[in-house]
Short mmCIF file of C-alpha atoms in Angstrom, two decimals:
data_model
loop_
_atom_site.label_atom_id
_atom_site.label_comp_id
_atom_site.label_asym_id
_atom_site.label_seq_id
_atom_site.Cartn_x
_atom_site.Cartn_y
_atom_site.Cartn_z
CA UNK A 905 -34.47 -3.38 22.36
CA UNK A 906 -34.96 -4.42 18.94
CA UNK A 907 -36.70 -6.92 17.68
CA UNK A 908 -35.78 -10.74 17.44
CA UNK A 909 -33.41 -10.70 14.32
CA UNK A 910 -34.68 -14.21 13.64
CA UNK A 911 -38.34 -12.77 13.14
CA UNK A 912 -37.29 -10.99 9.87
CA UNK A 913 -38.67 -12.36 7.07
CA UNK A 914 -36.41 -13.90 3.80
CA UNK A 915 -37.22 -11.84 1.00
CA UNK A 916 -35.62 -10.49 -2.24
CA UNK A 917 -33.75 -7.84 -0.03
CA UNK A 918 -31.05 -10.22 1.11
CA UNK A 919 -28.67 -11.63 -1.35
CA UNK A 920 -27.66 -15.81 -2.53
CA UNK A 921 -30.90 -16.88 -0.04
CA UNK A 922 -33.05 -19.57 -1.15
CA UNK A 923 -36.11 -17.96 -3.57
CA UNK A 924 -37.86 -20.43 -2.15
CA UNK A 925 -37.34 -19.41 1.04
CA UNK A 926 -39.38 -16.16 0.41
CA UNK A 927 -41.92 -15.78 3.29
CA UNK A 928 -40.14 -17.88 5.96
CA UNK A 929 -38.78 -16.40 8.95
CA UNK A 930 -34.49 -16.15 9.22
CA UNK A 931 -34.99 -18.60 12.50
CA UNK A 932 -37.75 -20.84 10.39
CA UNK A 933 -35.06 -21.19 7.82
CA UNK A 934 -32.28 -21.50 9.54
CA UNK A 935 -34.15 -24.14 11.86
CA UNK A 936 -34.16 -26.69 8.01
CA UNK A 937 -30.53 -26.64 8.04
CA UNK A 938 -30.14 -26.97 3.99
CA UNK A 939 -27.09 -27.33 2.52
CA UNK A 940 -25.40 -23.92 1.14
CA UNK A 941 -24.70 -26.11 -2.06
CA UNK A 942 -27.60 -28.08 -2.52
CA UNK A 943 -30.43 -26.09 -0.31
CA UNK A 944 -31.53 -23.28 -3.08
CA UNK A 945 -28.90 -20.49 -2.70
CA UNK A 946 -27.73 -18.66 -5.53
CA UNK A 947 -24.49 -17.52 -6.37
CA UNK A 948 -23.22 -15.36 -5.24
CA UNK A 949 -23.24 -16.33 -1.89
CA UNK A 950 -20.76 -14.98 1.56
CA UNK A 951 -20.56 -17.39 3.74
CA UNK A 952 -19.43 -17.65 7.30
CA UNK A 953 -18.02 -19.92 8.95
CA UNK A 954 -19.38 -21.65 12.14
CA UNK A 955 -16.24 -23.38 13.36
CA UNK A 956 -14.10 -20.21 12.67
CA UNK A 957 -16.15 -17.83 14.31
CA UNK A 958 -16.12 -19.77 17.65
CA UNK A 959 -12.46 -20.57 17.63
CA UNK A 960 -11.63 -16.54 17.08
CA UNK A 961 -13.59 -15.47 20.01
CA UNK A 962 -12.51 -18.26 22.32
CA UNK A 963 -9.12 -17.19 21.02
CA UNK A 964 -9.68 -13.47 21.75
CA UNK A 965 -10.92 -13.99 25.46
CA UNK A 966 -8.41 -15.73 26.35
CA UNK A 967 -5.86 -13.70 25.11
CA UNK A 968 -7.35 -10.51 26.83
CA UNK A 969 -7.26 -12.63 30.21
CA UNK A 970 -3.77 -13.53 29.93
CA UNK A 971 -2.71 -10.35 29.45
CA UNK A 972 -4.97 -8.65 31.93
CA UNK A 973 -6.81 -6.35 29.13
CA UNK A 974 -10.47 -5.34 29.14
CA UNK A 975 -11.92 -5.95 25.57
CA UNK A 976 -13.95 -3.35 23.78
CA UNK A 977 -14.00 -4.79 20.19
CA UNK A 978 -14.52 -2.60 17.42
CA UNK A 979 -18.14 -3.18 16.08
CA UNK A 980 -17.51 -1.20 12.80
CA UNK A 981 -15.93 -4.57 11.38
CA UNK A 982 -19.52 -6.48 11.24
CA UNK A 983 -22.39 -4.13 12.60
CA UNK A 984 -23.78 -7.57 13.48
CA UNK A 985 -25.95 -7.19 17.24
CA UNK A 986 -25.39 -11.31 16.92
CA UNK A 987 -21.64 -11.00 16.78
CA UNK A 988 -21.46 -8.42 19.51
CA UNK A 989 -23.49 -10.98 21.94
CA UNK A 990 -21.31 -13.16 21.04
CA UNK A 991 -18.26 -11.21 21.81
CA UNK A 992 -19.82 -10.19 25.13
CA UNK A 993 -20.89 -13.45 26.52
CA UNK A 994 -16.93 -14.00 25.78
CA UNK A 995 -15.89 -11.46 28.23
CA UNK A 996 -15.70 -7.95 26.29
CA UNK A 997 -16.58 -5.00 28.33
CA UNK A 998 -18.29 -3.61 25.96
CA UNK A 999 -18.40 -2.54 22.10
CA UNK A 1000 -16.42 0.42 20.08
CA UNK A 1001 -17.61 2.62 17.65
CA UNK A 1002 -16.92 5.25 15.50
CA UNK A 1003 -19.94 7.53 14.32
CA UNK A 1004 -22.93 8.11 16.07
CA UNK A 1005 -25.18 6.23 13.96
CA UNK A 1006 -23.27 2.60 15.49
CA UNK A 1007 -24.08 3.90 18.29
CA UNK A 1008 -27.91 4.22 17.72
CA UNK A 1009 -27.58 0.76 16.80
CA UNK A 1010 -25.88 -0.74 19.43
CA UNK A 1011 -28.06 0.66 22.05
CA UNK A 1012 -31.83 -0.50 20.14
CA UNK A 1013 -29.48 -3.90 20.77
CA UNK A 1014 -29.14 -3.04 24.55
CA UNK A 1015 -25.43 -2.88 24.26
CA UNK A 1016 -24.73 -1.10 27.95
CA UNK A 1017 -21.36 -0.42 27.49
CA UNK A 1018 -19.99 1.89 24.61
CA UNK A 1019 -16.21 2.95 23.91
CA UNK A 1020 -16.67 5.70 20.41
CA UNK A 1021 -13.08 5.48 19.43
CA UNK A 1022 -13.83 9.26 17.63
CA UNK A 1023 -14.60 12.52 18.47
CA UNK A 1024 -18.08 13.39 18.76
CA UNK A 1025 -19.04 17.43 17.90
CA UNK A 1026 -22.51 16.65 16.22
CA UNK A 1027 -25.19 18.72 18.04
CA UNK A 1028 -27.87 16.74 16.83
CA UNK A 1029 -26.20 13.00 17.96
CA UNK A 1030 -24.95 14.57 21.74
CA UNK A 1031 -28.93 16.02 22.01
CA UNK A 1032 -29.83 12.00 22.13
CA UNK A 1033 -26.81 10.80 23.80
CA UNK A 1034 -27.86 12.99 26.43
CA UNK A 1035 -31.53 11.57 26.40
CA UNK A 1036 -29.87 8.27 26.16
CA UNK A 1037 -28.01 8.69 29.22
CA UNK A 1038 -30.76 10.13 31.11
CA UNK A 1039 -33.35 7.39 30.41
CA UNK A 1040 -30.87 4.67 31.56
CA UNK A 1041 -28.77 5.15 34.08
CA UNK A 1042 -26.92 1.85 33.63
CA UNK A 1043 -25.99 3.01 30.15
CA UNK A 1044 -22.34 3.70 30.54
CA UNK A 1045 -20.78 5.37 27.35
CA UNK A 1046 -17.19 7.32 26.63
CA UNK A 1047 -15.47 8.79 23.71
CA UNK A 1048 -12.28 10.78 22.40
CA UNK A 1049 -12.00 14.54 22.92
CA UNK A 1050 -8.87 16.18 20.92
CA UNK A 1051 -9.02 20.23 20.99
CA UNK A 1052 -10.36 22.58 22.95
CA UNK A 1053 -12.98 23.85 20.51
CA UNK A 1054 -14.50 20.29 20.49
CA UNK A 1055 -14.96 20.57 24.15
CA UNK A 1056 -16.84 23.83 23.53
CA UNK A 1057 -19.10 22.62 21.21
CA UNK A 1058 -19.87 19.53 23.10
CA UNK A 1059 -20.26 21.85 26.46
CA UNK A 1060 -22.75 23.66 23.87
CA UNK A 1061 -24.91 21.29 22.72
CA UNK A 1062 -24.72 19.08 26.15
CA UNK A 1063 -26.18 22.18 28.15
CA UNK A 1064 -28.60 23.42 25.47
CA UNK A 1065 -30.50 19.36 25.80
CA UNK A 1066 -30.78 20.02 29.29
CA UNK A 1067 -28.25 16.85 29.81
CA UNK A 1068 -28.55 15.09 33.51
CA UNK A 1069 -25.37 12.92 33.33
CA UNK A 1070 -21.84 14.41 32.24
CA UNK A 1071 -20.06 12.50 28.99
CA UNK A 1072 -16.95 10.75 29.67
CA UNK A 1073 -14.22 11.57 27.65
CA UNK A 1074 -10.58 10.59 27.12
CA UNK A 1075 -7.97 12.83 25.52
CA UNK A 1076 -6.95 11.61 22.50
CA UNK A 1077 -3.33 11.31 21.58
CA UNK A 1078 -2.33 11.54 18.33
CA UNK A 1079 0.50 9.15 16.38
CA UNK A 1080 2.35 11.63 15.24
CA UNK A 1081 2.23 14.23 12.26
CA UNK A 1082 0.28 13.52 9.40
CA UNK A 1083 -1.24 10.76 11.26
CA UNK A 1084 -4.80 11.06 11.89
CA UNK A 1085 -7.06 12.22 15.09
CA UNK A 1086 -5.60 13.17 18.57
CA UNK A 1087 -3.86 16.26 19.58
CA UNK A 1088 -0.11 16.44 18.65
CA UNK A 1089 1.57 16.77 22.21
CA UNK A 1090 1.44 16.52 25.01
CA UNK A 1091 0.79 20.46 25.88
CA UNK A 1092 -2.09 20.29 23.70
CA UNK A 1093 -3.65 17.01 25.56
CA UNK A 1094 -3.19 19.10 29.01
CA UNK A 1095 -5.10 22.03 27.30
CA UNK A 1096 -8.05 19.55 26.06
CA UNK A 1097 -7.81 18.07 29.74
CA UNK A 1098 -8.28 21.84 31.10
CA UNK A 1099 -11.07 22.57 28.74
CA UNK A 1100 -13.00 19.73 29.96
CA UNK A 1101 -12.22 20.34 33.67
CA UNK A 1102 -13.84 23.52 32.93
CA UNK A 1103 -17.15 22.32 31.98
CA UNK A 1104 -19.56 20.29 34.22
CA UNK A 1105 -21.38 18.49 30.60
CA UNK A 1106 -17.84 16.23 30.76
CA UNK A 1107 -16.15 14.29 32.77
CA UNK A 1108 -12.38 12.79 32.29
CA UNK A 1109 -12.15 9.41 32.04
CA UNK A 1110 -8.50 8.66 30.49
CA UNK A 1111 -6.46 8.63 27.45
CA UNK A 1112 -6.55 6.82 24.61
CA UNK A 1113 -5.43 6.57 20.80
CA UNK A 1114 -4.36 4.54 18.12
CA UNK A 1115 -1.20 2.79 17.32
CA UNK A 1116 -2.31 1.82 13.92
CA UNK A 1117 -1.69 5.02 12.86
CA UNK A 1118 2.11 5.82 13.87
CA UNK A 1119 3.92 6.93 10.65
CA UNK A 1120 6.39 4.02 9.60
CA UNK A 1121 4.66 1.83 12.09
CA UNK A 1122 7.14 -1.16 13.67
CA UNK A 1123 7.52 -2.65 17.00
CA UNK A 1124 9.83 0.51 17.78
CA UNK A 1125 7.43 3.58 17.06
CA UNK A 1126 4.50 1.41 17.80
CA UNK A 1127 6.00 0.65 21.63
CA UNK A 1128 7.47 4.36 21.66
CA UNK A 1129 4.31 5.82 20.89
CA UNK A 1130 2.15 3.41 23.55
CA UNK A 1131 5.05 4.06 26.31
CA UNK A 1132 4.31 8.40 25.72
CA UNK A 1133 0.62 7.27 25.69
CA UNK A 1134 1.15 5.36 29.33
CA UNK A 1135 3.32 8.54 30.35
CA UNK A 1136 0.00 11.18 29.81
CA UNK A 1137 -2.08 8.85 31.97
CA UNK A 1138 0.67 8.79 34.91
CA UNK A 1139 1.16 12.98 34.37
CA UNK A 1140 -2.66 13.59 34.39
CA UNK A 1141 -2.81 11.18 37.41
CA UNK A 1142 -0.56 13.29 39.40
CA UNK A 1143 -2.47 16.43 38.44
CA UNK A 1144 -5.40 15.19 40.15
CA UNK A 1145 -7.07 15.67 36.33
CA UNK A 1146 -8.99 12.67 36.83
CA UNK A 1147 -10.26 13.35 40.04
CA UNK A 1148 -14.15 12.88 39.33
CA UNK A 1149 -13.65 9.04 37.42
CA UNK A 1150 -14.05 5.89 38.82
CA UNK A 1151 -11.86 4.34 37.13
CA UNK A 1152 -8.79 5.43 34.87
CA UNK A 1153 -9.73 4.39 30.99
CA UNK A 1154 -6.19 3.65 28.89
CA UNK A 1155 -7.32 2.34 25.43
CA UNK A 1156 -5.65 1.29 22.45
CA UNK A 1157 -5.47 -1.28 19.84
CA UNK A 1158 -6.40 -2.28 16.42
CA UNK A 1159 -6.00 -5.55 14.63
CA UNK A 1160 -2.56 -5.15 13.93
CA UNK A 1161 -0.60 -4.32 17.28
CA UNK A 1162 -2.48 -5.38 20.33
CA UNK A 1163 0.49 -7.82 21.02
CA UNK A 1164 2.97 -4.15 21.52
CA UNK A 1165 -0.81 -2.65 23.44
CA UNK A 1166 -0.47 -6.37 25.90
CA UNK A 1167 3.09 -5.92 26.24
CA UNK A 1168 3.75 -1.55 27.31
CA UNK A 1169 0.07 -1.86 29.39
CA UNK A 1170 1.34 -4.60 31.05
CA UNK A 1171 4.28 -2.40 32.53
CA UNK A 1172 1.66 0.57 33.53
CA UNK A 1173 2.31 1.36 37.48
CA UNK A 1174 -0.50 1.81 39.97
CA UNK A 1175 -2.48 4.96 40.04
CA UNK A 1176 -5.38 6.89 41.94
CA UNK A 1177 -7.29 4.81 40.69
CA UNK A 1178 -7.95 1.00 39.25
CA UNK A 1179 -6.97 1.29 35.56
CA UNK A 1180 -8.94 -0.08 33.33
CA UNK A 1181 -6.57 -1.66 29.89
CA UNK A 1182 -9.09 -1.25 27.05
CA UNK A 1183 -7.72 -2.98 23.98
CA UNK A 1184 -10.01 -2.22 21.00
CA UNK A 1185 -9.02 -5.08 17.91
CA UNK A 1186 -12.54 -5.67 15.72
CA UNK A 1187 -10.89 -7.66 12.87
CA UNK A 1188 -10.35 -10.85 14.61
CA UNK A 1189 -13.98 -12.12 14.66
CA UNK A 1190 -13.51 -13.43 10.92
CA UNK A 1191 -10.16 -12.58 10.28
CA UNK A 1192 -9.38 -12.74 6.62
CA UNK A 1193 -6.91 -14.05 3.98
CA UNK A 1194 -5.02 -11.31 3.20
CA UNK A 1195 -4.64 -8.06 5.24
CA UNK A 1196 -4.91 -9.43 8.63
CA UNK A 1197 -3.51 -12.65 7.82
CA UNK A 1198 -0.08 -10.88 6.93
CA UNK A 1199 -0.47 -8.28 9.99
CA UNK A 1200 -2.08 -10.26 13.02
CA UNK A 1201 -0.22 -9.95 15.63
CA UNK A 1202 -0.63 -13.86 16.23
CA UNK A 1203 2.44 -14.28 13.58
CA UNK A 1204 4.82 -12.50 15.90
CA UNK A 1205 3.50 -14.53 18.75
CA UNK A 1206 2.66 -17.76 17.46
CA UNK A 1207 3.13 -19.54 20.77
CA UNK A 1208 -0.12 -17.61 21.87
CA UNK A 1209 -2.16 -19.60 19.14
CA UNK A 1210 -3.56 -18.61 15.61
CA UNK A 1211 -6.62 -16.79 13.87
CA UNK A 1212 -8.35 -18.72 11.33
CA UNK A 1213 -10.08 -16.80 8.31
CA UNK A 1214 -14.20 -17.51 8.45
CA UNK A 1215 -15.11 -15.42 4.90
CA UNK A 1216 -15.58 -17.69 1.93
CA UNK A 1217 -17.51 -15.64 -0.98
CA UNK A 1218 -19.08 -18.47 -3.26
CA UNK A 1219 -19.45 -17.37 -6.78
CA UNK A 1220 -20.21 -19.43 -10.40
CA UNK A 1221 -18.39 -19.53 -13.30
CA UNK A 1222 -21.17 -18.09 -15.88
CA UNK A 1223 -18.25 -17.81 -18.84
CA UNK A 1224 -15.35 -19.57 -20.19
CA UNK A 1225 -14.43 -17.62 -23.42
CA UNK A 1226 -10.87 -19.16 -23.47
CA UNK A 1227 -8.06 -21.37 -22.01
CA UNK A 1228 -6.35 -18.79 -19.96
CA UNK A 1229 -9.88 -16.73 -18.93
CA UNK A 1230 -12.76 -17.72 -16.95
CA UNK A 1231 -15.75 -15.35 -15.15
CA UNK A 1232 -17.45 -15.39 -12.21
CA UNK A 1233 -20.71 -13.92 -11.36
CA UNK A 1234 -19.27 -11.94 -8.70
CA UNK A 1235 -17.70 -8.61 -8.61
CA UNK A 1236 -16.78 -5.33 -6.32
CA UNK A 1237 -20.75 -5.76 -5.36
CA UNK A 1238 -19.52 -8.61 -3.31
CA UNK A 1239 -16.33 -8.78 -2.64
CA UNK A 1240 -13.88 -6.66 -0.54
CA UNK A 1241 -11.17 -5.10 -2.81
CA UNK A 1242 -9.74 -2.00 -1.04
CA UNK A 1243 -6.91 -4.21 0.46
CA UNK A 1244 -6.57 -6.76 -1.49
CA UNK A 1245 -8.16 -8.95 -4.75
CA UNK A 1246 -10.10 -12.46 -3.58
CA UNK A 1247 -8.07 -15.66 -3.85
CA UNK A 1248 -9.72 -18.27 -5.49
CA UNK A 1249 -9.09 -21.06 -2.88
CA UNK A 1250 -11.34 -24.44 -4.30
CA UNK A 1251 -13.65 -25.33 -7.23
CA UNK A 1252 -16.75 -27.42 -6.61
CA UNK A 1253 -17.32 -29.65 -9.36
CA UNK A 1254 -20.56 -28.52 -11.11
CA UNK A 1255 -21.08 -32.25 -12.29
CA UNK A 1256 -20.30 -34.13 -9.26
CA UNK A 1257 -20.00 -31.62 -6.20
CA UNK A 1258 -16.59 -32.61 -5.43
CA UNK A 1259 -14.34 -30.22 -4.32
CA UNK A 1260 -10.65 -29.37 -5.30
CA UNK A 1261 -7.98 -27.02 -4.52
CA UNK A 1262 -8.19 -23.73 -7.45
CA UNK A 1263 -5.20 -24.44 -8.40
CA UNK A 1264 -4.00 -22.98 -11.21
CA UNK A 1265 -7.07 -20.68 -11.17
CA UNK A 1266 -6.08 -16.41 -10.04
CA UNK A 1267 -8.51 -13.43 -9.44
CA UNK A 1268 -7.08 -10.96 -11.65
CA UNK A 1269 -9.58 -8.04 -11.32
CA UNK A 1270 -13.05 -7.10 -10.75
CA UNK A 1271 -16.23 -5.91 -12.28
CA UNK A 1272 -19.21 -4.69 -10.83
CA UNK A 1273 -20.61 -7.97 -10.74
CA UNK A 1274 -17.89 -9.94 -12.54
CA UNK A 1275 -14.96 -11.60 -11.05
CA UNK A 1276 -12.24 -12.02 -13.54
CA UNK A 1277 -9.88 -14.98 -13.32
CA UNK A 1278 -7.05 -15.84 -15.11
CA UNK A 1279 -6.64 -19.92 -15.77
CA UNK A 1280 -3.38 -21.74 -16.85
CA UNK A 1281 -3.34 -24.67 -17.85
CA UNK A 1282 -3.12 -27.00 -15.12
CA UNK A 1283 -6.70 -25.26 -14.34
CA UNK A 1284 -9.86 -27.45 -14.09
CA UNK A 1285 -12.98 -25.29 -13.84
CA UNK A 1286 -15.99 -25.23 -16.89
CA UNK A 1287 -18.92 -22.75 -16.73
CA UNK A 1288 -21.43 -24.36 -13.77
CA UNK A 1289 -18.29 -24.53 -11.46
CA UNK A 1290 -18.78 -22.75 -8.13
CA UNK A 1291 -15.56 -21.16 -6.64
CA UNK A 1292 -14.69 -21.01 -3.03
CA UNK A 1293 -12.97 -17.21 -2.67
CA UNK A 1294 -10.96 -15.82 0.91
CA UNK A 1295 -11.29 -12.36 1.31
CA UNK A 1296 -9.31 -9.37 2.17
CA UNK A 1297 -10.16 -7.00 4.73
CA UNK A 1298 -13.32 -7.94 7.05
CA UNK A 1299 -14.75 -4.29 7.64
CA UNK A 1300 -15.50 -3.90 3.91
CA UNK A 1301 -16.63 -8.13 2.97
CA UNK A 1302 -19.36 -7.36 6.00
CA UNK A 1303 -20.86 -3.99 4.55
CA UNK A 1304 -21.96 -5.24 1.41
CA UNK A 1305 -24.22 -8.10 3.13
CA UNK A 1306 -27.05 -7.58 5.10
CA UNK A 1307 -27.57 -11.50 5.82
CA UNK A 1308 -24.94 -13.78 5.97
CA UNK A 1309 -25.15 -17.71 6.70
CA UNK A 1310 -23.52 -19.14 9.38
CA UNK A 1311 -22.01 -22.17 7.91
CA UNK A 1312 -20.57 -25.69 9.09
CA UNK A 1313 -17.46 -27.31 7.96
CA UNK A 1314 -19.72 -29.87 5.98
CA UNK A 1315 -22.07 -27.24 4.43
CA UNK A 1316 -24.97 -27.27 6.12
CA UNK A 1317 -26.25 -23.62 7.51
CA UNK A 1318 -26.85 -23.27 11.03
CA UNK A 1319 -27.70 -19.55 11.62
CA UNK A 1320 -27.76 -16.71 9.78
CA UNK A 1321 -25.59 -13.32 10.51
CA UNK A 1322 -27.80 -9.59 10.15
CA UNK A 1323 -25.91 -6.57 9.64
CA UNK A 1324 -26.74 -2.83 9.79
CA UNK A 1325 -24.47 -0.79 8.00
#
């Protein structure tokens, strides 16, 4: 187990904390409660919030229940050990990942349940997976398997560490050509799911994939490709192939398309063996105000209730060299941009502290550490200004902060939010 996040001392690695904070513990400053606008931190500044957070993950659970899905979400989006007890005291059944190294991570967190939605082939990673597995027995871990070479090299490296406990794997099924991972057909699954029978290092679990990546994804290749998905399962059930499991893993969804994942799983017919609906979505824990907000599932089913975006990047206008340009101090440094630019959402008043809507006010690009924004003239911002940003894409606004604050609707921060990337 690792040790109490909230022991870490504030120093000049993490970035917008108070500099006179230096030398206090996260928990001793989080325990003064300062305002994130009047407390000491610098711009710029991420900030999370509170309110958000909870209503996402209350959200989440009860989706999952309602639809009768077990919940694996994807840690990947905020390699934050807080976040992922959070998610689990809300009913996942475990955490994803995709390399080895989240792995590593989740487990010196004493995460006991691990989905790796990837294949894993790396001699030196499966030598301490199978120490891992050996030195806890209630450490319960399972990842994708696509070609029969992978098996072999897993069979290697499993046998040459002396491993006590087989791997579970599921067969991966690709989304088609040019997609990404999985093996094409459904031939080629059976011939993974024979290599593996083969080998006593592995043991099949399921099948599994990812919608996300269907070519000229919509509800009708999306459900298409989930319904063939459902199919393997029932064929491999009849073959007996998953004769040494416990339980019969079928996993799926991203951010995106767990709505089509509730809807063909729902329709799955009893097999050998209790089934086990593992949906996968990471995103939802902040959500965000671009990406997700167009693609969440939530807008197709908006009886089932709503996400609400939790990312606000904070950043100061340090120049004003005209009426139609303004800069702020922060830049692709900070800010997610892969998806989509920030959108400047508020201005607090640098005089006063009020705050009003940006209007008028547009991220146009982005520097290194310089957010450029284009101002008509309806704009009201001057250089001390601090603007209120929404973010696009939560897996990249998380990696580029190690500490985040957990912020209230009223400004005052409550907890702060570690990551390990």
């Amino acid at each position: 187990m690792a040790a109490d996040e909230h022991a870490e001392y504030v120093d000049h690695r993490f970035k917008g904390l108070p500099p006179d904070a230096e030398g206090l513990t996260v928990g001793a400053l989080a325990a003064e409660r300062r305002s994130l606008f009047t407390g000491g931190f610098t711009t710029p500044v991420l900030a999370l919030s509170a309110e958000s957070v909870e209503h996402n993950l209350a959200l989440l659970e009860t989706y999952a229940e309602r639809h009768g899905l077990a919940f694996a979400p994807h840690g990947k989006t905020s390699m934050a050990p807080q976040l992922f007890a959070r998610q689990l005291e809300r009913g996942a059944w475990g955490i994803t990942a995709a390399v080895p190294h989240q792995v590593r991570v989740y487990r010196a967190f004493g995460i006991q349940r691990i989905f790796l939605a990837n294949e894993l082939v790396d001699a030196a990673a499966l030598r301490w997976l199978a120490a891992e597995l050996d030195r806890d027995p209630g450490f319960r871990f399972v990842c994708y398997v696509d070609s029969v070479r992978g098996v072999e090299l897993m069979d290697e490296a499993l046998r040459a560490a002396g491993a006590g406990r087989p791997v579970e794997v599921v067969v991966e099924l690709g989304a088609g050509e040019g997609a990404r991972t999985g093996a094409r057909t459904e031939a080629q699954c059976a011939a993974v799911a024979d290599a593996v029978a083969a080998v006593p290092t592995l043991r099949l679990t399921g099948v599994a994939g990812y919608e996300g990546e269907v070519p000229g994804a919509d509800n009708g290749t999306v459900r298409a490709w989930l319904r063939r998905l459902v199919a393997l399962a029932e064929e491999f059930d009849r073959a007996g192939r998953f004769a040494g499991a416990d339980e019969i893993v079928l996993s799926a969804g991203g951010s995106a398309w767990f709505d089509a994942v509730a809807e063909v799983f729902a329709d799955v017919p009893a097999l050998s063996r209790p089934v086990c609906r593992l949906l996968r979505s990471g995103a939802y824990i902040s959500h965000d105000d671009g990406h997700y907000r167009r693609l969440t599932p939530f807008n197709r089913v908006a009886g089932e209730g709503a996400l609400q975006p939790a990312f606000r990047l904070w950043a100061q206008v340090v120049s004003r060299p005209s009426a139609a340009q303004a800069f702020v101090n922060a830049g692709k440094r900070d800010a997610a941009y892969d998806l989509d630019l920030p959108e400047a959402q508020v201005v607090r008043d640098g005089r006063t502290g009020a705050v009003r809507p940006a209007t008028g006010i547009t991220v146009t690009g982005l520097s290194d550490q310089h957010g450029w924004l284009a101002t008509s003239p309806e704009a009201e911002l001057e250089v001390g200004d601090w603007v209120g940003m929404g973010l696009s894409h939560p897996c990249t606004s998380f990696d580029k902060w190690q500490l985040i604050p957990l912020v209230e609707a009223d400004g005052t921060v409550t907890d702060f939010v570690r990551t390990y990337f």
